[in-house]
């Protein structure tokens, strides 16, 4: 076995049940390539490792370690065991994971087990004279913060969709990682419904354009207007928490402090008041447009183009104006 | 059944939250300090189980500065049976690792069947504490539950991940974390508020727990720099006179956004 690169950044990526890598993988390798040499640890179901390794190489991994979970129904622990073995072999300068639910669990358990420092929810990584540092955007984007570990490789989780950089594809060099199971108690996955619906719209995370609707849409049926405008613009669909709570759309579409943070080129807020917790998730968008009946709605304080008006009048007119230009 | 609920104090998200540009720590005087909403939901879950199952012991556990007594009392007023407050100057600016070690030590000392936490705090948005605590306690972790079923020997529920929806379960003792899909909290009533004054509230420091804050063998995360971003300015605002849709279309096209 050849040596691992001196400045290795260990990127941990999970393959979905279908075999493809998680969505955040490209951004993780992009971030790693900017701070060192990306080496991948691929966590996959039995038989899926080889295909996942090829994808990891195409996204920038110079070396790939494959860990196929012996029992995919065991939640979390096999991944931590694999990460512990991989980190010991690679001796990386930093470990990068997605700030997804599974990524956070893996990072947290590994850090606690090995007494390694964690830097969470980073929007980027870089290197100074002493090592790898993480950049964060905190309190709803009001502050920029830099953090690192006092010593040793920091474990860094990266906010999904935050890194635009991509790494160059590499020829595949992969090997199977041997893992000693820790036998730690774990939860079990009793059943799983994979989201198979073919996405016709862009994903909210990392989308270039987002059209979001709030309580002002007033019903699930009328929320379709948000989807119509999104389709006209080729945009992803977002929502306020009030719209999610009212059942107009599933939680995965919630933008804000306790939902997704977006930094799109365009963000259109329809019937959204612009509560501070909502703004926390979208105020770093390049251009913000708002349509709201209430001239005093806080969303207007940050809108580049604000329309005081009824969404049910303004938006249909906007859609037909845009459709007319397309012809 | 003994349920320990992790409760965190945070700056109220309805106010302007400030970081000290000198220390990088939250400026606690700049905003109202409240129980994080997600922790109130976690407590509600435990209390709802206790309502239906006699003999359930609900303990509120918080690591917070000494001013936190009011928020901890709120947990007691909602219905928790007792509370533990970990408070020590050496914990000022504690990173996730030190916080997890300290919480785990207190949970082990108190004894538990189930630990309930929120999935992520609104201030740090780390969302890693439940995993770290589970690892240190050597018990299963079931994170990000959007529905929860607790019974004598185990816990199960629904977990939404990026690629789909899992049904998961674990035997007790275990650590779980919940999402904001779970019901909001009950309000403390007058009786609860009066009763809270008599309930046990134990205050512990690091020495009580045998935790060392500055162990030279343990890596910690540190803040190197902090800077404030200038607030965003408002642009054009028009009132619809029947043609705002047209005007908005022009704006989008002129700016190459459509
Ligand atoms: C801890 C915590 C976390 C939170 N996290 C989030 C989060 O992540 N994301 C989030 O969005 N919220 C979050 N919230 C909730 C937040 O405080 C607001 O309640 C929520 O954002 C309001 O959603 P809204 O703007 O759709 O509804 P409302 O505030 O009710 O606003 C509806 C708006 O629609 C307008 N309107 C009504 N009819 C029309 C019409 N026909 N045409 C045009 N305009 C119309 C009204 O003028 C109003 O401004 C959080 C709250 C807390 C306490």
Coordinates of C-alpha atoms in Angstrom, one line a residue, chain A residues 30 40 70 118 143 145 168 188 195 199 211 215 259 301 309:
Chain A
X30 CA -14.4 21.1 -3.9
X40 CA -12.3 9.8 0.2
X70 CA -21.9 -5.3 6.9
X118 CA -15.2 19.8 15.8
X143 CA -21.3 37.5 11.5
X145 CA -16.3 33.6 12.1
X168 CA -10.9 18.2 -10.9
X188 CA -31.8 0.0 13.9
X195 CA -37.5 9.3 -2.2
X199 CA -37.4 15.8 -9.2
X211 CA -39.4 31.2 -5.3
X215 CA -48.9 32.1 5.0
X259 CA -34.8 25.2 7.8
X301 CA -36.3 46.2 4.6
X309 CA -49.7 44.2 -3.6

